[in-house]
Amino acid sequence: MAGPSVLISSAGEAVARVAYLCSDTIISVKSDPTEPDQFSSTFQSLAEDRVPSLTGSRIASIPEILQVRSNNDPLLSTFSPIHSGHSVSVTAPSSILLSSVPHLYKLAQLPIVIHISLQPSQNPDVSAITAIRQSGFTFLQSETLQEAHDIALSAHALAIQSGKGVIHFFHSELLAHDRPIEPNSVELLQAALRINFGTRFPDPDQDEEPLHADSGLVAVVTEPRDVGHETTSSGHKLFETSSTPRTLQSSINGSSLGSSRRESSVESGPSVSSVTSVESLVTRSVTSADVLRCLDSIWALIKSRTGRGYHAFEYSGPKSAKVALFIFGGDAGLFGDAIDNASSNEVYAKVGIITARLYRPWLVSELTKAIPSSVRKIGILEQVSKRTTKWGPVFLDLLASFSSSAINGPTPIGFKLGLVTHSTIAQALRGVCQNLLSQNPIQNLDVGAFQKESTASDFLVPKQPKVELAYMKILDQLFDGRLKVANNFSSQHAGLSLGIASTPEFGFGSLLARIERRQDFLLEVKEAANNGSFTTNVPKTWLSKWLLHHEKSDANTVAEDAIARLSVDGSPLAAKFLASRPLFFKESQWLIGSDSWAYDLSNSGVHHVIASGKNINMLIIDSEPYSERSAAESSRRKKDIGLYAMNFGNAYVGSVAVYSSYTQVLQTLIEADQFDGPSVVLAYLPQTKADESPLTVLQETKKAVDLGYWPLYRWNPNNEGSEASPRFSLDSERIKADLHEFLRRDNHLTQLSKRSPQFSANLAGSVGSEVRKLQRRKAKDAYSKLLEGLYGASLTILFASDNGNSESLAKRLANRGKARGLKTMVFAMDDYPIEDLAAEENIVMLTSTAGQGEFPQNGRSFWDAVKDTTDLDLSQISFSVFALGDSHYWPRKEDKIYYNKPGKDLDTRISFLGGKRLAEVGLGDDQDPDTYHTGYAEWEPKLWRALGVDNVEGLPDEPPPITNEDIKIESNYLRGTIAEGLADKSTGAISAADQQLTKFHGTYMQDDRDLRDERKAQGLEPAYSFMIRCRLPGGVATPQQWIQMDDVCNSFGNETMKLTTRQTFQFHGVVKGKLRAAMQGINQSLMTTIAACGDVNRNVMCSSLPERSQYHREVYAISQNVSDHLLPSTTAYHEIWLQEENDKKTQIAGNAVADHEPLYGPTYLPRKFKITIAIPPHNDTDVYAHDVGLIAIQGADGHLEGFNVLAGGGMGVTHNNKKTYPRTGSMFGFVPANKVHFACEKIMLVQRDYGDRKNRKHARLKYTIDDMGVDVFKGKVEDLLGHKFEAPRPFHFDSNIDTFGWQRDETGNNHFTFFIENGRIEDTAAFPMKTGLREIAKANKGEFRLTGNQHLILSNVADEDLPKIKDLMAKHKLNNVQFSALRLSSSACVAFPTCGLAMAESERYLPELITKLEGALEENGLRQESIVMRMTGCPNGCARPWLAEVGFVGKAFGAYNMYLGGGYHGQRLSKLYRSSIKEEEILEIMKPLLKRYALERYEGERFGDFVIRIGLIKETKEGKFFHDDTAEAESEEE
């Protein structure tokens, strides 16, 4: 039943196996439920193997394992399962015991087993055990691995037979060195429990009740009133064992419960006599004698089966010993081995050892029976470090035992036992025995070493998850040198348990004592400053000055000066003050806690802190994920400590989330520290497991903050309440309803709403499904009213669309229906009230396909409702479905079911519910010649025919669909209605046409896709925001510009910056109301955003080349020249973004001229146009990947001579559309440096005139060149130039990655390349990168160069400035480039959550994937081997994955196409190796491949070359052949 027998090698395993097999419910208590402990692996293994418990009420009952955090009142979780009649056990560290005392007294009378692992692990302390020894539990101790297994079984059998709680304690660390043991057989466990399947609890047909958790529950024994008693050899009166009926059971208020009616003997024994009358029985409480009798029976069984015997007290040693040692808590085996191996002349050679197997009840007769009569003195070695009295508890037990004994017992001498090792045991024994044998033994001598813990990580006890240490790191950074965490367990808490030292009560008392001591110290200093006897008067002067400043911001600086004067004074009074040195400093005093403080058990401590009015700060970390907010038991609902504190009126309150706003965390903690009174900072950091990915934490945080579950705010009751000094500051968009009510009561909400009118619309109360339902109803009713009076049949059209295609078709269908006389209505599926569906006449549904055959986001709720309904009768409706998909999107046969799956499923389901088809489901396929339009053209006529409107005459001509070309030409040179859209406060969005036009201005509208579902569920529009991209030719910025960019992201964005693969700055999370201000902030730094996006020439890139600065300066100047030459001329940018209110144009970062476009014309280019410059031997800008690539050629004189010109590169692709492909640029020839901007212009003009303006997927320059032919296109460029391209000059590239660390250029200046993973500049608790870079910029040395690989170079640092720069780098951890070469060579685009095109994660996932591959790199000696790996979330290729040696391109969430064989120098395209694979498959491919590369590569052979040479992938020689000869052919089957 328990699987094959395997050896048990640890105490945790020995105990866990028994607990699992002997329990229905196991409460696993851990400091961090997400991390494994010593019991977890055994529990998990048995549960996964579906091993049933031996106590289950039915066959094959698998125990329920509940994980509970140790600081979350864990024993509270035991009552519910016990109340349900379950056999319950607990595994826990000893640190939980003291805080659980209120529960222990109740649980002692219930058949529960608590297995306690003594803490701390290295040096066990039984203080927690001795402190609760009077709680009523039976206590059993194990001292070997075998004992841990047997005594665990004894504990469970005893709890069942006696009805009383049992605590089994042991020290795992001591037992770790024991030899592995065989597990006890299932038969032995069953015999000990005396329970077969189905008999653990009474038959439900019998008139009996299960156990109930009640304060009146007591364990009782029922026996005959006139029963005779026998006295056993142990001296205890026990029951007769032959014919007397008796049971040990539990009773509530004297009423018997038949939950544990058992015979007295574990072996065969008599059953209850059927002739015994009820009147002859008497009920009494279970006594210690009853407990011993049960234990004797259990231990007798174990001995009979295994030969191992146990007794309440164990004695080992000579029978004639005069001295014995009673060891409690220490390693008795270590002492025993030393005595056994001692030479005959050692003082401890003939010493005996006594240990307690049964600690409570304490049985004197069993003790005296175990000790030889020859023993005259007993040394009591207790490992109890936290005594509450002078004498140890075991010493007092023994003293009382011998005092009450009739015999003249031995003399007890107490010792305090510390850590004793193999190297110190002999010395310890000599010291103990010499003291025992002396005439006047000394009591309470220390034996062994006493180590004290002082690690900062113990500040939350029980231990908090690792991720929560982020806030502690921030505290350390902010208050370095003066941070005082009162409940940080350290040496000063000697004598206290870890659990007590972590409570708010203890911390509060500790800080009060510290505050009082400092007040006394102030009086002493004041007296000394006036009347003190110092050697000179200098200390008096400085003490007086310190008294004036001791609570000010400069207090600690003055304290240092005062201490310095005292140090040289030499007087006794000065020495006295120096002994109290810490009291001179103003501390930032904090209590650190978790969300467990919000439960009832600890809330009183929080209450006292707030009510005291003392200047104490509390940081309370909440880790409950937003998605699990409703899962908590009602008994475990948390109190809102923030609201609780605000109601007091005297406390500063802040609510923060480090993964939402790092800056707001810093601001709040600083304000809390400065507030004179109690402060409560509630900090959010959600996680469900210890190794929770930062991505999951980020997503949970964003949902919680955005939807008001965790609002970010600051409340300062001392502020005057004015606009300049508000009491309440909302730092996020939404607040909870209860907080709203508080603010309303406090009359501040009105003031706040006046200042911010939009605030009242952002209150997050009871919105959700009801609001959404109301919105749907209003929309439908309004539509219906609009159609009243019209004739013709009704046609309701529903769509589900992610990319707009289904929506466009739905609206076009509706217009065509109106033209045919139908009354048409159009809704997104999720906006339609599902309850109206059955009443429709005709309904048409159009849906695209998302992900793995899923509904688009705005159709999922509708589908869920239709899919799950059982009472929707659609027999009166007629319907048809049109589906949009891609038959080749999932190439594997087994994945073909995903093709148009939503539409097919919807058609089947509506038909199943009774709907009558107007036309068979239509299937639009992106692989058809006209994509989905081919299938649509076949389906639509069938629909009109079924509706009887197919032959309508006089239909008006349909206007052609509006294209990007229409939008551009109608925009009045990029103006459109952008200004009007920015002024519209009713939405965070702008119109679709303006979304296309704002790209030309350098900004994209996006929405946070992490929040889409939740916001939709709350009835809110998507979380719209804008991305802004700067135009920064060559990627060079001054320190002042860096600071300005940092200010922009802090003030207007999401507090992060992105260094892009186009060598510029990018900002995310800019809401519409801040967009104009952000643009102005960028322009104030003499930068611009014009033409950073859109169908124009975009940012011109240039190699960074730190080792050759003078040459770089020449090439960099060309990049600026080309950029300026090709800049659009429209003044729309200045009018919309920079114009002052008085209509005066503000010209900062460019010159406004008359509105005409001499280069572009009113329609600009067919598609985007990109230019880059590479300086050999570095191809760090991927020169082959752009529309125009310029390769700098150095002349014989060392200066720039000109450029080799490449044209026709490009990365964008559409999945499974072989008409689209990436392409590397074609060589056109050489152009002198002074003419290169004209060459770029002419290439762009030919593209302007000949590029495809009808199909944007075919509009890039690469397709124009392939359509025309390289020679033809080149000839047209040369015609415009008026001369031929010269023959290309020779060049070579070494790599396309950056060189990290310090480099020195030819002028003697220094350059440092920082590793910025995927270009994200941000602050985290572990790495304050953004702050550090700002501090370096403030030093105003050199310049910043952004690289095309998303990294950053600090350039042109003079030697004399190096020490300061290096100190700043070290302080902020910016000097670390010791990463694997794979990580250093990686790159990823933004993707989720902001990119609307992303199909999968990229920036947030690639670092995790690399981490999982780094082990294989280490194993194969490849850690320092550069392999270029890139990832994008979609096939548009922003991170240029097609040129990487290993590329991953998002296909669906969590699924990627894998490409291999790109050139290390960026010169060769890769090729598809595997399609739509997930992480498990990626690792299965990459790990063996890395090993093979390490073993089989040629010297100097690059990974991309290697995979081609070994035949793993074919070489891609030209973009047109990208889809040919792939390693995984895409199936043509549907």
PDB file of C-alpha atoms in Angstrom, residues 914-1115:
ATOM      1  CA  GLY A 914     -31.749  24.696 -31.247  1.00  0.00           C
ATOM      2  CA  GLY A 915     -30.617  27.411 -33.633  1.00  0.00           C
ATOM      3  CA  LYS A 916     -31.404  26.991 -37.357  1.00  0.00           C
ATOM      4  CA  ARG A 917     -28.548  27.675 -39.753  1.00  0.00           C
ATOM      5  CA  LEU A 918     -29.016  30.403 -42.339  1.00  0.00           C
ATOM      6  CA  ALA A 919     -25.786  29.252 -43.987  1.00  0.00           C
ATOM      7  CA  GLU A 920     -23.105  26.761 -43.163  1.00  0.00           C
ATOM      8  CA  VAL A 921     -20.197  28.111 -41.164  1.00  0.00           C
ATOM      9  CA  GLY A 922     -17.888  30.182 -43.350  1.00  0.00           C
ATOM     10  CA  LEU A 923     -14.139  29.733 -43.026  1.00  0.00           C
ATOM     11  CA  GLY A 924     -11.760  32.546 -43.842  1.00  0.00           C
ATOM     12  CA  ASP A 925      -8.181  31.402 -44.347  1.00  0.00           C
ATOM     13  CA  ASP A 926      -5.143  33.688 -44.350  1.00  0.00           C
ATOM     14  CA  GLN A 927      -3.486  31.198 -46.714  1.00  0.00           C
ATOM     15  CA  ASP A 928      -6.008  31.883 -49.501  1.00  0.00           C
ATOM     16  CA  PRO A 929      -5.004  34.238 -52.314  1.00  0.00           C
ATOM     17  CA  ASP A 930      -7.039  37.103 -50.811  1.00  0.00           C
ATOM     18  CA  THR A 931      -6.592  35.880 -47.247  1.00  0.00           C
ATOM     19  CA  TYR A 932      -9.880  35.581 -45.351  1.00  0.00           C
ATOM     20  CA  HIS A 933     -11.710  37.610 -48.012  1.00  0.00           C
ATOM     21  CA  THR A 934     -11.740  34.555 -50.293  1.00  0.00           C
ATOM     22  CA  GLY A 935     -13.875  32.523 -47.921  1.00  0.00           C
ATOM     23  CA  TYR A 936     -15.952  35.539 -46.970  1.00  0.00           C
ATOM     24  CA  ALA A 937     -16.831  36.222 -50.588  1.00  0.00           C
ATOM     25  CA  GLU A 938     -18.290  32.705 -50.807  1.00  0.00           C
ATOM     26  CA  TRP A 939     -20.170  32.886 -47.500  1.00  0.00           C
ATOM     27  CA  GLU A 940     -21.872  36.281 -47.644  1.00  0.00           C
ATOM     28  CA  PRO A 941     -24.069  35.628 -50.728  1.00  0.00           C
ATOM     29  CA  LYS A 942     -25.400  32.490 -49.055  1.00  0.00           C
ATOM     30  CA  LEU A 943     -26.427  34.603 -46.063  1.00  0.00           C
ATOM     31  CA  TRP A 944     -28.354  37.137 -48.188  1.00  0.00           C
ATOM     32  CA  ARG A 945     -29.990  34.310 -50.089  1.00  0.00           C
ATOM     33  CA  ALA A 946     -31.192  32.682 -46.858  1.00  0.00           C
ATOM     34  CA  LEU A 947     -32.571  36.025 -45.667  1.00  0.00           C
ATOM     35  CA  GLY A 948     -34.309  36.622 -49.001  1.00  0.00           C
ATOM     36  CA  VAL A 949     -32.464  39.839 -49.778  1.00  0.00           C
ATOM     37  CA  ASP A 950     -29.999  38.579 -52.355  1.00  0.00           C
ATOM     38  CA  ASN A 951     -31.659  40.148 -55.389  1.00  0.00           C
ATOM     39  CA  VAL A 952     -32.177  43.691 -54.151  1.00  0.00           C
ATOM     40  CA  GLU A 953     -31.878  46.273 -56.902  1.00  0.00           C
ATOM     41  CA  GLY A 954     -30.363  49.725 -56.651  1.00  0.00           C
ATOM     42  CA  LEU A 955     -27.777  48.884 -54.039  1.00  0.00           C
ATOM     43  CA  PRO A 956     -25.451  51.851 -53.561  1.00  0.00           C
ATOM     44  CA  ASP A 957     -21.812  51.467 -54.360  1.00  0.00           C
ATOM     45  CA  GLU A 958     -19.809  50.692 -51.288  1.00  0.00           C
ATOM     46  CA  PRO A 959     -17.051  53.098 -50.426  1.00  0.00           C
ATOM     47  CA  PRO A 960     -13.690  51.370 -50.503  1.00  0.00           C
ATOM     48  CA  PRO A 961     -12.186  50.603 -47.103  1.00  0.00           C
ATOM     49  CA  ILE A 962     -10.134  53.393 -45.630  1.00  0.00           C
ATOM     50  CA  THR A 963      -6.452  52.600 -45.896  1.00  0.00           C
ATOM     51  CA  ASN A 964      -3.359  54.074 -44.333  1.00  0.00           C
ATOM     52  CA  GLU A 965      -2.776  55.928 -47.590  1.00  0.00           C
ATOM     53  CA  ASP A 966      -6.195  57.567 -47.258  1.00  0.00           C
ATOM     54  CA  ILE A 967      -5.481  58.516 -43.667  1.00  0.00           C
ATOM     55  CA  LYS A 968      -2.162  60.111 -44.605  1.00  0.00           C
ATOM     56  CA  ILE A 969      -3.446  62.099 -47.538  1.00  0.00           C
ATOM     57  CA  GLU A 970      -6.447  63.381 -45.574  1.00  0.00           C
ATOM     58  CA  SER A 971      -4.370  64.228 -42.516  1.00  0.00           C
ATOM     59  CA  ASN A 972      -3.221  67.676 -43.639  1.00  0.00           C
ATOM     60  CA  TYR A 973       0.411  66.750 -43.240  1.00  0.00           C
ATOM     61  CA  LEU A 974       0.016  64.537 -40.179  1.00  0.00           C
ATOM     62  CA  ARG A 975      -2.431  66.697 -38.208  1.00  0.00           C
ATOM     63  CA  GLY A 976      -5.598  64.661 -38.475  1.00  0.00           C
ATOM     64  CA  THR A 977      -7.728  65.178 -35.359  1.00  0.00           C
ATOM     65  CA  ILE A 978      -4.896  64.513 -32.938  1.00  0.00           C
ATOM     66  CA  ALA A 979      -5.326  67.801 -31.054  1.00  0.00           C
ATOM     67  CA  GLU A 980      -9.057  67.192 -30.644  1.00  0.00           C
ATOM     68  CA  GLY A 981      -8.446  63.630 -29.484  1.00  0.00           C
ATOM     69  CA  LEU A 982      -5.978  64.783 -26.836  1.00  0.00           C
ATOM     70  CA  ALA A 983      -8.581  67.220 -25.511  1.00  0.00           C
ATOM     71  CA  ASP A 984     -11.250  64.515 -25.159  1.00  0.00           C
ATOM     72  CA  LYS A 985     -11.330  63.608 -21.450  1.00  0.00           C
ATOM     73  CA  SER A 986     -14.038  60.958 -21.811  1.00  0.00           C
ATOM     74  CA  THR A 987     -11.612  58.260 -22.851  1.00  0.00           C
ATOM     75  CA  GLY A 988      -7.969  57.388 -22.539  1.00  0.00           C
ATOM     76  CA  ALA A 989      -7.850  56.521 -26.239  1.00  0.00           C
ATOM     77  CA  ILE A 990      -7.697  58.400 -29.520  1.00  0.00           C
ATOM     78  CA  SER A 991      -9.373  57.548 -32.824  1.00  0.00           C
ATOM     79  CA  ALA A 992      -8.107  54.763 -35.051  1.00  0.00           C
ATOM     80  CA  ALA A 993      -6.970  57.187 -37.747  1.00  0.00           C
ATOM     81  CA  ASP A 994      -5.125  59.306 -35.213  1.00  0.00           C
ATOM     82  CA  GLN A 995      -3.464  56.200 -33.865  1.00  0.00           C
ATOM     83  CA  GLN A 996      -1.828  55.800 -37.261  1.00  0.00           C
ATOM     84  CA  LEU A 997      -0.836  59.460 -37.475  1.00  0.00           C
ATOM     85  CA  THR A 998       0.665  59.745 -33.992  1.00  0.00           C
ATOM     86  CA  LYS A 999       3.252  57.175 -35.030  1.00  0.00           C
ATOM     87  CA  PHE A1000       4.790  59.832 -37.260  1.00  0.00           C
ATOM     88  CA  HIS A1001       5.049  62.010 -34.173  1.00  0.00           C
ATOM     89  CA  GLY A1002       6.923  59.288 -32.311  1.00  0.00           C
ATOM     90  CA  THR A1003       4.177  57.756 -30.203  1.00  0.00           C
ATOM     91  CA  TYR A1004       1.984  54.632 -30.307  1.00  0.00           C
ATOM     92  CA  MET A1005      -1.240  54.121 -28.425  1.00  0.00           C
ATOM     93  CA  GLN A1006      -1.195  50.886 -26.463  1.00  0.00           C
ATOM     94  CA  ASP A1007      -3.050  49.262 -23.611  1.00  0.00           C
ATOM     95  CA  ASP A1008      -1.806  47.156 -20.737  1.00  0.00           C
ATOM     96  CA  ARG A1009      -2.591  43.606 -21.785  1.00  0.00           C
ATOM     97  CA  ASP A1010      -1.899  42.273 -18.288  1.00  0.00           C
ATOM     98  CA  LEU A1011      -5.030  44.134 -17.229  1.00  0.00           C
ATOM     99  CA  ARG A1012      -7.374  43.621 -20.181  1.00  0.00           C
ATOM    100  CA  ASP A1013      -9.427  40.772 -18.770  1.00  0.00           C
ATOM    101  CA  GLU A1014      -9.784  42.214 -15.287  1.00  0.00           C
ATOM    102  CA  ARG A1015     -10.700  45.678 -16.549  1.00  0.00           C
ATOM    103  CA  LYS A1016     -13.268  44.203 -18.908  1.00  0.00           C
ATOM    104  CA  ALA A1017     -14.731  42.212 -16.017  1.00  0.00           C
ATOM    105  CA  GLN A1018     -14.952  45.448 -14.051  1.00  0.00           C
ATOM    106  CA  GLY A1019     -16.774  47.219 -16.869  1.00  0.00           C
ATOM    107  CA  LEU A1020     -13.834  49.472 -17.697  1.00  0.00           C
ATOM    108  CA  GLU A1021     -12.194  50.389 -20.958  1.00  0.00           C
ATOM    109  CA  PRO A1022      -8.690  48.996 -21.510  1.00  0.00           C
ATOM    110  CA  ALA A1023      -5.835  50.640 -19.610  1.00  0.00           C
ATOM    111  CA  TYR A1024      -4.800  52.850 -22.501  1.00  0.00           C
ATOM    112  CA  SER A1025      -1.434  54.546 -22.482  1.00  0.00           C
ATOM    113  CA  PHE A1026       1.151  55.667 -24.986  1.00  0.00           C
ATOM    114  CA  MET A1027       4.663  54.664 -25.887  1.00  0.00           C
ATOM    115  CA  ILE A1028       6.983  57.518 -26.827  1.00  0.00           C
ATOM    116  CA  ARG A1029      10.158  56.965 -28.809  1.00  0.00           C
ATOM    117  CA  CYS A1030      12.853  59.592 -29.171  1.00  0.00           C
ATOM    118  CA  ARG A1031      14.753  60.421 -32.307  1.00  0.00           C
ATOM    119  CA  LEU A1032      18.408  60.223 -31.289  1.00  0.00           C
ATOM    120  CA  PRO A1033      20.739  59.902 -34.296  1.00  0.00           C
ATOM    121  CA  GLY A1034      23.745  57.752 -33.493  1.00  0.00           C
ATOM    122  CA  GLY A1035      22.450  57.088 -29.972  1.00  0.00           C
ATOM    123  CA  VAL A1036      24.607  59.729 -28.254  1.00  0.00           C
ATOM    124  CA  ALA A1037      23.208  61.740 -25.320  1.00  0.00           C
ATOM    125  CA  THR A1038      24.732  64.205 -22.891  1.00  0.00           C
ATOM    126  CA  PRO A1039      24.521  63.708 -19.114  1.00  0.00           C
ATOM    127  CA  GLN A1040      22.003  66.567 -18.948  1.00  0.00           C
ATOM    128  CA  GLN A1041      19.836  64.834 -21.547  1.00  0.00           C
ATOM    129  CA  TRP A1042      20.022  61.592 -19.588  1.00  0.00           C
ATOM    130  CA  ILE A1043      18.760  63.347 -16.467  1.00  0.00           C
ATOM    131  CA  GLN A1044      15.950  64.930 -18.456  1.00  0.00           C
ATOM    132  CA  MET A1045      14.934  61.542 -19.872  1.00  0.00           C
ATOM    133  CA  ASP A1046      14.961  60.143 -16.347  1.00  0.00           C
ATOM    134  CA  ASP A1047      12.673  62.978 -15.246  1.00  0.00           C
ATOM    135  CA  VAL A1048      10.323  62.305 -18.148  1.00  0.00           C
ATOM    136  CA  CYS A1049       9.885  58.634 -17.290  1.00  0.00           C
ATOM    137  CA  ASN A1050       9.390  59.454 -13.610  1.00  0.00           C
ATOM    138  CA  SER A1051       6.917  62.279 -14.111  1.00  0.00           C
ATOM    139  CA  PHE A1052       4.945  61.013 -17.077  1.00  0.00           C
ATOM    140  CA  GLY A1053       5.699  57.328 -17.662  1.00  0.00           C
ATOM    141  CA  ASN A1054       5.913  54.101 -15.697  1.00  0.00           C
ATOM    142  CA  GLU A1055       9.212  55.048 -14.015  1.00  0.00           C
ATOM    143  CA  THR A1056      11.283  52.954 -16.394  1.00  0.00           C
ATOM    144  CA  MET A1057      13.149  53.666 -19.630  1.00  0.00           C
ATOM    145  CA  LYS A1058      13.727  51.308 -22.499  1.00  0.00           C
ATOM    146  CA  LEU A1059      16.913  51.461 -24.560  1.00  0.00           C
ATOM    147  CA  THR A1060      15.690  50.175 -27.888  1.00  0.00           C
ATOM    148  CA  THR A1061      17.257  48.093 -30.626  1.00  0.00           C
ATOM    149  CA  ARG A1062      17.095  51.307 -32.661  1.00  0.00           C
ATOM    150  CA  GLN A1063      19.576  52.983 -30.314  1.00  0.00           C
ATOM    151  CA  THR A1064      17.235  55.433 -28.668  1.00  0.00           C
ATOM    152  CA  PHE A1065      15.066  56.082 -25.605  1.00  0.00           C
ATOM    153  CA  GLN A1066      11.557  54.710 -25.308  1.00  0.00           C
ATOM    154  CA  PHE A1067       8.994  55.448 -22.598  1.00  0.00           C
ATOM    155  CA  HIS A1068       5.955  53.378 -21.702  1.00  0.00           C
ATOM    156  CA  GLY A1069       2.825  53.944 -19.655  1.00  0.00           C
ATOM    157  CA  VAL A1070       2.296  57.616 -20.577  1.00  0.00           C
ATOM    158  CA  VAL A1071      -1.428  58.299 -20.214  1.00  0.00           C
ATOM    159  CA  LYS A1072      -3.112  60.614 -22.671  1.00  0.00           C
ATOM    160  CA  GLY A1073      -3.413  63.496 -20.231  1.00  0.00           C
ATOM    161  CA  LYS A1074       0.358  63.543 -19.774  1.00  0.00           C
ATOM    162  CA  LEU A1075       1.333  62.921 -23.375  1.00  0.00           C
ATOM    163  CA  ARG A1076       1.772  66.539 -24.414  1.00  0.00           C
ATOM    164  CA  ALA A1077       3.752  67.410 -21.304  1.00  0.00           C
ATOM    165  CA  ALA A1078       6.003  64.424 -21.877  1.00  0.00           C
ATOM    166  CA  MET A1079       6.678  65.522 -25.455  1.00  0.00           C
ATOM    167  CA  GLN A1080       7.563  68.987 -24.217  1.00  0.00           C
ATOM    168  CA  GLY A1081       9.858  67.541 -21.581  1.00  0.00           C
ATOM    169  CA  ILE A1082      11.725  65.604 -24.258  1.00  0.00           C
ATOM    170  CA  ASN A1083      12.036  68.665 -26.471  1.00  0.00           C
ATOM    171  CA  GLN A1084      13.381  70.727 -23.570  1.00  0.00           C
ATOM    172  CA  SER A1085      16.402  68.445 -23.610  1.00  0.00           C
ATOM    173  CA  LEU A1086      16.991  69.378 -27.280  1.00  0.00           C
ATOM    174  CA  MET A1087      15.689  66.018 -28.424  1.00  0.00           C
ATOM    175  CA  THR A1088      12.616  65.292 -30.487  1.00  0.00           C
ATOM    176  CA  THR A1089      10.286  62.409 -31.287  1.00  0.00           C
ATOM    177  CA  ILE A1090       9.276  63.435 -34.800  1.00  0.00           C
ATOM    178  CA  ALA A1091       9.669  60.602 -37.297  1.00  0.00           C
ATOM    179  CA  ALA A1092      10.805  58.122 -34.642  1.00  0.00           C
ATOM    180  CA  CYS A1093       7.984  55.934 -35.990  1.00  0.00           C
ATOM    181  CA  GLY A1094       5.673  56.003 -39.007  1.00  0.00           C
ATOM    182  CA  ASP A1095       6.118  55.736 -42.771  1.00  0.00           C
ATOM    183  CA  VAL A1096       9.204  57.928 -42.858  1.00  0.00           C
ATOM    184  CA  ASN A1097      12.924  57.562 -42.336  1.00  0.00           C
ATOM    185  CA  ARG A1098      13.291  56.710 -38.686  1.00  0.00           C
ATOM    186  CA  ASN A1099      16.149  57.068 -36.219  1.00  0.00           C
ATOM    187  CA  VAL A1100      19.522  56.701 -37.906  1.00  0.00           C
ATOM    188  CA  MET A1101      21.792  54.303 -36.037  1.00  0.00           C
ATOM    189  CA  CYS A1102      25.575  54.304 -35.750  1.00  0.00           C
ATOM    190  CA  SER A1103      28.119  51.920 -34.216  1.00  0.00           C
ATOM    191  CA  SER A1104      29.241  53.007 -30.752  1.00  0.00           C
ATOM    192  CA  LEU A1105      32.949  52.203 -31.238  1.00  0.00           C
ATOM    193  CA  PRO A1106      34.254  53.192 -27.788  1.00  0.00           C
ATOM    194  CA  GLU A1107      37.850  52.223 -28.509  1.00  0.00           C
ATOM    195  CA  ARG A1108      38.245  54.741 -31.381  1.00  0.00           C
ATOM    196  CA  SER A1109      36.525  57.945 -30.351  1.00  0.00           C
ATOM    197  CA  GLN A1110      37.939  60.324 -32.936  1.00  0.00           C
ATOM    198  CA  TYR A1111      36.925  58.074 -35.819  1.00  0.00           C
ATOM    199  CA  HIS A1112      33.560  57.506 -34.157  1.00  0.00           C
ATOM    200  CA  ARG A1113      33.017  61.259 -34.021  1.00  0.00           C
ATOM    201  CA  GLU A1114      33.453  61.523 -37.791  1.00  0.00           C
ATOM    202  CA  VAL A1115      31.059  58.675 -38.546  1.00  0.00           C
TER     203      VAL A1115
END
